[in-house]
Amino acid sequence: DKAIVDAVRKVQENKRRRKRRQASSSFDCTSLESLGQSVLSLSISDLEGLSTDDFKNCLLNLGEIDDWAGDQLKALYEQFEQAVVDVCKASEADLSDMGTVAYAMPVDTIGCLENLSEDVMAYLGELSMWTPEQLVALAKRFLEKNNIVSSSSLTSIQMVTMGHALCGLAPSEIANLDIDEFSDVTAYVGSLQWCPQEQLKALKERAESVYDSATEWKSYHFLELGILLGGMSGDDLKQVSTDSIDGWTQTGIKHITPANFKELKVSQIQSFSKDQARAVTADMAEELNDDQWVALQQAQSGGDGSDADTNRNDDGSDDAAAITASMLLLTLMIAMLHM
């Protein structure tokens, strides 16, 4: 990727030299578009040196990149500030185009956006990597700008429009969502990619008003409600049947807290598919006891534990056992040498 970036930089530098004009960056919008994902290899100086016109022309493309480093996002957001002059008054078009560049937007700036319309919210709501504080600011500002006094007034369309910003509502506001409107969008809510724990719990409880207790949900319920699995308590989780566990999604599993995940029975973990087992994070695995951990390893490998990929270092017991065995072997070898 770096080689591609360097090659494009050289071509652009030669082109500009031939035209006998100075430029603070070696890239223009056309060359940025040609880089694709390799644009992630651009240096901070490259991003800072983009002309205002090139930045604005390429904002839509830049905003489609998901894996910017923090300092790159900061540089891009500063370019956005220069381009629009006053972010609080940025146009709907500019706000809609900025995409992932918005991740660098300060909370107080989100709170002053003048043009956070439903159309803009639909674009920003698709983004999933907001901080909890940014989500709260987005939800609050959206309600303000659209004259929504109470969350109970939100329509199903507005809930979908909010997207991940729905996870910026306070738990009490989620509990107040109109049940008929909410029931129309449970599948969409379940498809969200990230949501803070307290909001997940509140959304799960709201979904129980539609589908009864989560402990009774069938596999097709879990498939539809996806991420809401992460809002279940440990007591709830250990009551779910192995047949229903078949519907647990990878995103939902990743959102189970380690403290709740450790409440699962060995038989439940044994029922995991390979993909489900491999969705378990290292932090979750660290909380398991020996029997649970063996069951997870077997599930990850499809049954025999030969190619499991989650390591556990909860109390160092597994590493300690290996070290102890090595020390005993070394001691025996030294003793034999002195015989």
Short mmCIF file of C-alpha atoms in Angstrom, two decimals:
data_model
loop_
_atom_site.label_atom_id
_atom_site.label_comp_id
_atom_site.label_asym_id
_atom_site.label_seq_id
_atom_site.Cartn_x
_atom_site.Cartn_y
_atom_site.Cartn_z
CA ASP A 1 0.00 0.00 0.00
CA LYS A 2 2.80 2.42 0.86
CA ALA A 3 4.43 1.71 -2.49
CA ILE A 4 1.19 2.61 -4.29
CA VAL A 5 0.90 5.82 -2.30
CA ASP A 6 4.52 6.76 -3.06
CA ALA A 7 4.02 6.05 -6.76
CA VAL A 8 0.92 8.22 -6.97
CA ARG A 9 2.68 10.95 -5.00
CA LYS A 10 5.56 10.93 -7.50
CA VAL A 11 3.24 11.13 -10.50
CA GLN A 12 1.35 14.02 -8.96
CA GLU A 13 4.54 15.86 -8.04
CA ASN A 14 5.85 15.53 -11.60
CA LYS A 15 2.54 16.71 -13.03
CA ARG A 16 2.52 19.77 -10.82
CA ARG A 17 6.15 20.52 -11.56
CA ARG A 18 5.47 20.43 -15.29
CA LYS A 19 2.62 22.88 -14.83
CA ARG A 20 5.01 25.09 -12.82
CA ARG A 21 2.72 25.65 -9.91
CA GLN A 22 3.21 25.06 -6.22
CA ALA A 23 0.99 22.85 -4.09
CA SER A 24 1.09 21.99 -0.39
CA SER A 25 0.07 18.36 -1.02
CA SER A 26 1.06 15.82 -3.65
CA PHE A 27 -2.53 14.63 -3.98
CA ASP A 28 -5.68 15.87 -5.61
CA CYS A 29 -9.16 14.34 -5.54
CA THR A 30 -8.61 12.20 -8.63
CA SER A 31 -5.49 10.60 -7.19
CA LEU A 32 -7.19 10.05 -3.83
CA GLU A 33 -10.04 8.23 -5.54
CA SER A 34 -7.58 6.01 -7.39
CA LEU A 35 -5.98 4.90 -4.13
CA GLY A 36 -9.07 3.21 -2.73
CA GLN A 37 -8.30 1.70 0.70
CA SER A 38 -4.62 2.51 0.20
CA VAL A 39 -5.57 6.08 1.12
CA LEU A 40 -5.11 4.88 4.72
CA SER A 41 -1.35 5.02 4.12
CA LEU A 42 -1.40 8.78 3.60
CA SER A 43 0.64 10.77 6.09
CA ILE A 44 -0.83 13.50 8.27
CA SER A 45 1.03 16.09 6.20
CA ASP A 46 -0.57 14.70 3.03
CA LEU A 47 -4.04 15.07 4.53
CA GLU A 48 -3.33 18.49 6.00
CA GLY A 49 -1.93 19.68 2.68
CA LEU A 50 -5.05 18.96 0.63
CA SER A 51 -6.51 22.07 -0.94
CA THR A 52 -9.97 23.05 0.25
CA ASP A 53 -11.44 22.29 -3.18
CA ASP A 54 -9.84 18.86 -3.38
CA PHE A 55 -10.97 18.03 0.14
CA LYS A 56 -14.57 19.05 -0.49
CA ASN A 57 -14.67 17.28 -3.85
CA CYS A 58 -13.39 14.10 -2.25
CA LEU A 59 -15.20 14.33 1.10
CA LEU A 60 -17.74 11.69 0.13
CA ASN A 61 -14.96 9.23 -0.75
CA LEU A 62 -12.91 10.02 2.35
CA GLY A 63 -15.98 9.57 4.53
CA GLU A 64 -16.51 6.05 3.22
CA ILE A 65 -13.23 4.81 4.71
CA ASP A 66 -13.77 2.96 8.00
CA ASP A 67 -10.29 2.42 9.36
CA TRP A 68 -8.77 5.87 9.74
CA ALA A 69 -6.31 6.23 12.60
CA GLY A 70 -7.18 8.78 15.27
CA ASP A 71 -4.64 11.36 14.12
CA GLN A 72 -5.77 10.98 10.50
CA LEU A 73 -9.40 11.59 11.52
CA LYS A 74 -8.33 14.66 13.44
CA ALA A 75 -6.51 16.03 10.38
CA LEU A 76 -9.51 15.35 8.15
CA TYR A 77 -11.92 16.97 10.58
CA GLU A 78 -9.72 20.05 10.75
CA GLN A 79 -9.89 20.18 6.96
CA PHE A 80 -13.66 19.97 7.23
CA GLU A 81 -13.67 22.89 9.68
CA GLN A 82 -11.64 24.98 7.25
CA ALA A 83 -13.87 24.02 4.33
CA VAL A 84 -17.21 24.89 5.95
CA VAL A 85 -15.86 27.69 8.22
CA ASP A 86 -18.56 27.16 10.88
CA VAL A 87 -19.37 23.49 11.51
CA CYS A 88 -22.45 24.42 13.56
CA LYS A 89 -23.93 25.92 10.39
CA ALA A 90 -22.62 23.28 7.97
CA SER A 91 -25.07 22.48 5.19
CA GLU A 92 -27.08 19.28 5.02
CA ALA A 93 -25.01 18.22 2.00
CA ASP A 94 -21.69 18.68 3.79
CA LEU A 95 -22.90 16.89 6.94
CA SER A 96 -24.27 14.01 4.88
CA ASP A 97 -21.05 13.66 2.89
CA MET A 98 -18.60 13.67 5.81
CA GLY A 99 -19.27 10.05 6.80
CA THR A 100 -16.61 8.63 9.11
CA VAL A 101 -14.88 12.01 9.33
CA ALA A 102 -17.74 12.86 11.72
CA TYR A 103 -16.20 10.52 14.31
CA ALA A 104 -13.80 13.35 15.16
CA MET A 105 -16.59 15.86 15.79
CA PRO A 106 -16.58 17.18 19.38
CA VAL A 107 -19.67 16.60 21.51
CA ASP A 108 -20.36 20.32 21.94
CA THR A 109 -20.27 20.79 18.15
CA ILE A 110 -22.79 17.98 17.64
CA GLY A 111 -24.97 19.84 20.11
CA CYS A 112 -25.02 23.01 17.97
CA LEU A 113 -25.62 21.53 14.50
CA GLU A 114 -28.23 23.70 12.81
CA ASN A 115 -29.01 21.33 9.96
CA LEU A 116 -29.40 17.97 11.68
CA SER A 117 -32.48 17.11 9.67
CA GLU A 118 -33.98 13.66 9.27
CA ASP A 119 -32.08 13.27 5.98
CA VAL A 120 -28.75 14.11 7.65
CA MET A 121 -29.52 11.93 10.65
CA ALA A 122 -30.17 9.01 8.31
CA TYR A 123 -26.57 9.27 7.06
CA LEU A 124 -24.94 9.86 10.44
CA GLY A 125 -27.09 7.20 12.08
CA GLU A 126 -25.62 4.53 9.83
CA LEU A 127 -22.22 5.10 11.43
CA SER A 128 -21.53 2.72 14.30
CA MET A 129 -18.27 3.84 15.91
CA TRP A 130 -19.48 6.85 17.86
CA THR A 131 -18.51 7.27 21.49
CA PRO A 132 -21.32 6.99 24.05
CA GLU A 133 -21.09 10.75 24.63
CA GLN A 134 -21.43 11.48 20.91
CA LEU A 135 -24.47 9.19 20.68
CA VAL A 136 -26.14 11.07 23.54
CA ALA A 137 -25.40 14.40 21.84
CA LEU A 138 -26.73 13.16 18.48
CA ALA A 139 -29.95 11.84 19.97
CA LYS A 140 -30.55 14.99 22.01
CA ARG A 141 -29.86 17.33 19.10
CA PHE A 142 -32.01 15.32 16.71
CA LEU A 143 -34.98 15.50 19.08
CA GLU A 144 -34.44 19.24 19.56
CA LYS A 145 -34.14 20.11 15.88
CA ASN A 146 -37.18 18.07 14.95
CA ASN A 147 -39.35 19.40 17.78
CA ILE A 148 -39.75 16.01 19.40
CA VAL A 149 -40.56 16.80 23.02
CA SER A 150 -40.78 13.19 24.24
CA SER A 151 -39.30 9.92 23.01
CA SER A 152 -42.84 8.51 23.17
CA SER A 153 -43.60 10.63 20.10
CA LEU A 154 -40.94 8.99 17.94
CA THR A 155 -42.38 7.16 14.96
CA SER A 156 -40.94 3.91 13.63
CA ILE A 157 -39.55 5.84 10.66
CA GLN A 158 -37.78 8.28 12.96
CA MET A 159 -36.33 5.42 15.00
CA VAL A 160 -34.85 3.92 11.85
CA THR A 161 -33.65 7.37 10.81
CA MET A 162 -31.80 7.75 14.11
CA GLY A 163 -30.01 4.44 13.57
CA HIS A 164 -27.19 4.07 16.08
CA ALA A 165 -28.19 7.39 17.65
CA LEU A 166 -31.15 5.49 19.09
CA CYS A 167 -28.53 4.14 21.48
CA GLY A 168 -27.97 7.70 22.66
CA LEU A 169 -31.40 7.86 24.30
CA ALA A 170 -31.42 7.47 28.05
CA PRO A 171 -32.74 4.10 29.32
CA SER A 172 -35.83 5.90 30.65
CA GLU A 173 -36.43 7.38 27.18
CA ILE A 174 -36.09 3.94 25.56
CA ALA A 175 -38.59 2.54 28.07
CA ASN A 176 -40.95 5.30 26.96
CA LEU A 177 -40.85 4.43 23.23
CA ASP A 178 -44.29 3.74 21.80
CA ILE A 179 -44.63 -0.04 21.78
CA ASP A 180 -46.57 -0.20 18.50
CA GLU A 181 -44.00 1.97 16.72
CA PHE A 182 -41.10 0.07 18.29
CA SER A 183 -42.54 -3.32 17.33
CA ASP A 184 -42.26 -2.34 13.67
CA VAL A 185 -38.50 -1.79 13.90
CA THR A 186 -37.22 -4.52 16.22
CA ALA A 187 -35.42 -6.28 13.36
CA TYR A 188 -33.71 -3.03 12.39
CA VAL A 189 -32.69 -2.31 15.99
CA GLY A 190 -31.32 -5.85 16.22
CA SER A 191 -29.12 -5.17 13.19
CA LEU A 192 -27.24 -2.29 14.85
CA GLN A 193 -23.52 -2.93 15.22
CA TRP A 194 -22.78 -1.26 18.55
CA CYS A 195 -24.71 0.12 21.50
CA PRO A 196 -23.71 0.97 25.10
CA GLN A 197 -24.60 -1.65 27.69
CA GLU A 198 -27.25 0.33 29.58
CA GLN A 199 -29.07 1.15 26.35
CA LEU A 200 -28.86 -2.48 25.21
CA LYS A 201 -30.47 -3.58 28.44
CA ALA A 202 -33.26 -1.02 28.01
CA LEU A 203 -33.83 -2.02 24.37
CA LYS A 204 -33.96 -5.69 25.35
CA GLU A 205 -36.55 -4.90 28.00
CA ARG A 206 -38.59 -2.93 25.46
CA ALA A 207 -38.41 -5.88 23.07
CA GLU A 208 -39.76 -8.10 25.85
CA SER A 209 -42.91 -6.00 25.70
CA VAL A 210 -43.26 -7.25 22.13
CA TYR A 211 -41.99 -10.83 22.39
CA ASP A 212 -42.40 -11.70 26.09
CA SER A 213 -39.50 -12.67 28.35
CA ALA A 214 -36.12 -13.02 26.67
CA THR A 215 -35.63 -16.36 28.42
CA GLU A 216 -38.45 -17.71 26.26
CA TRP A 217 -37.25 -16.30 22.95
CA LYS A 218 -36.84 -18.85 20.17
CA SER A 219 -33.93 -19.03 17.77
CA TYR A 220 -35.78 -16.94 15.18
CA HIS A 221 -36.34 -14.22 17.78
CA PHE A 222 -32.62 -14.07 18.53
CA LEU A 223 -31.81 -13.99 14.82
CA GLU A 224 -34.10 -10.99 14.40
CA LEU A 225 -33.08 -9.19 17.59
CA GLY A 226 -29.35 -9.70 17.04
CA ILE A 227 -27.41 -7.26 19.21
CA LEU A 228 -30.13 -7.18 21.89
CA LEU A 229 -28.74 -10.48 23.16
CA GLY A 230 -26.08 -8.32 24.80
CA GLY A 231 -28.72 -6.72 27.01
CA MET A 232 -29.59 -9.97 28.77
CA SER A 233 -28.44 -10.62 32.33
CA GLY A 234 -26.42 -13.66 33.36
CA ASP A 235 -29.51 -15.16 35.01
CA ASP A 236 -31.45 -14.70 31.78
CA LEU A 237 -28.73 -16.21 29.62
CA LYS A 238 -28.38 -19.44 31.56
CA GLN A 239 -32.11 -20.11 31.11
CA VAL A 240 -32.01 -20.02 27.30
CA SER A 241 -32.45 -23.43 25.68
CA THR A 242 -29.72 -24.82 23.45
CA ASP A 243 -32.18 -24.88 20.55
CA SER A 244 -32.75 -21.15 20.94
CA ILE A 245 -29.00 -20.49 21.21
CA ASP A 246 -28.79 -21.58 17.58
CA GLY A 247 -30.14 -18.12 16.70
CA TRP A 248 -27.53 -16.12 18.59
CA THR A 249 -25.67 -13.87 16.17
CA GLN A 250 -21.95 -13.12 16.30
CA THR A 251 -22.62 -9.43 16.93
CA GLY A 252 -25.00 -10.30 19.74
CA ILE A 253 -22.48 -12.65 21.37
CA LYS A 254 -19.75 -10.01 21.26
CA HIS A 255 -22.01 -7.67 23.21
CA ILE A 256 -22.53 -10.04 26.14
CA THR A 257 -20.50 -8.72 29.05
CA PRO A 258 -17.80 -11.07 30.39
CA ALA A 259 -19.52 -11.10 33.79
CA ASN A 260 -22.77 -12.30 32.21
CA PHE A 261 -21.13 -14.69 29.74
CA LYS A 262 -19.53 -16.71 32.54
CA GLU A 263 -23.02 -17.61 33.80
CA LEU A 264 -23.61 -19.88 30.78
CA LYS A 265 -23.81 -23.61 31.43
CA VAL A 266 -21.22 -25.92 29.89
CA SER A 267 -23.96 -27.56 27.81
CA GLN A 268 -24.93 -24.17 26.39
CA ILE A 269 -21.37 -23.38 25.33
CA GLN A 270 -21.03 -26.86 23.85
CA SER A 271 -24.04 -26.09 21.63
CA PHE A 272 -22.24 -23.15 19.98
CA SER A 273 -21.46 -23.38 16.29
CA LYS A 274 -17.87 -22.75 15.28
CA ASP A 275 -18.72 -19.21 14.15
CA GLN A 276 -20.56 -18.46 17.39
CA ALA A 277 -17.69 -19.76 19.50
CA ARG A 278 -15.17 -17.70 17.56
CA ALA A 279 -17.20 -14.56 18.24
CA VAL A 280 -16.28 -14.91 21.93
CA THR A 281 -13.69 -12.32 22.87
CA ALA A 282 -10.58 -12.95 24.97
CA ASP A 283 -12.09 -10.87 27.80
CA MET A 284 -15.15 -13.11 27.84
CA ALA A 285 -13.07 -16.29 27.74
CA GLU A 286 -10.94 -15.13 30.66
CA GLU A 287 -13.97 -15.29 32.96
CA LEU A 288 -14.72 -18.96 32.24
CA ASN A 289 -13.95 -21.84 34.56
CA ASP A 290 -11.97 -24.83 33.30
CA ASP A 291 -14.97 -26.86 32.12
CA GLN A 292 -16.50 -23.88 30.31
CA TRP A 293 -13.19 -23.03 28.69
CA VAL A 294 -12.70 -26.58 27.39
CA ALA A 295 -16.23 -26.51 25.98
CA LEU A 296 -15.47 -23.22 24.22
CA GLN A 297 -12.23 -24.57 22.75
CA GLN A 298 -14.04 -27.62 21.43
CA ALA A 299 -16.82 -25.50 19.93
CA GLN A 300 -14.30 -23.19 18.24
CA SER A 301 -12.62 -26.13 16.56
CA GLY A 302 -15.81 -27.91 15.64
CA GLY A 303 -15.49 -30.54 18.34
CA ASP A 304 -11.91 -31.61 19.07
CA GLY A 305 -10.23 -28.38 20.20
CA SER A 306 -7.39 -28.80 17.69
CA ASP A 307 -7.60 -25.35 16.10
CA ALA A 308 -9.32 -23.19 18.72
CA ASP A 309 -8.29 -19.55 18.60
CA THR A 310 -9.33 -17.91 21.90
CA ASN A 311 -6.67 -17.82 24.61
CA ARG A 312 -7.45 -17.52 28.28
CA ASN A 313 -5.30 -15.85 30.90
CA ASP A 314 -7.78 -15.29 33.70
CA ASP A 315 -5.55 -16.18 36.63
CA GLY A 316 -2.57 -17.44 34.69
CA SER A 317 -3.51 -21.04 35.50
CA ASP A 318 -2.97 -22.38 32.00
CA ASP A 319 0.29 -20.53 31.47
CA ALA A 320 1.39 -21.41 34.99
CA ALA A 321 0.78 -25.10 34.38
CA ALA A 322 2.92 -25.03 31.24
CA ILE A 323 5.70 -23.14 33.04
CA THR A 324 5.62 -25.55 35.98
CA ALA A 325 5.92 -28.56 33.68
CA SER A 326 8.87 -26.96 31.89
CA MET A 327 10.61 -26.19 35.18
CA LEU A 328 10.16 -29.76 36.39
CA LEU A 329 11.61 -31.10 33.16
CA LEU A 330 14.56 -28.69 33.39
CA THR A 331 15.20 -29.68 37.02
CA LEU A 332 15.18 -33.35 36.09
CA MET A 333 17.64 -32.77 33.25
CA ILE A 334 20.03 -30.86 35.52
CA ALA A 335 19.83 -33.61 38.14
CA MET A 336 20.68 -36.23 35.52
CA LEU A 337 23.71 -34.22 34.39
CA HIS A 338 25.10 -34.26 37.92
CA MET A 339 24.64 -38.00 38.49
#
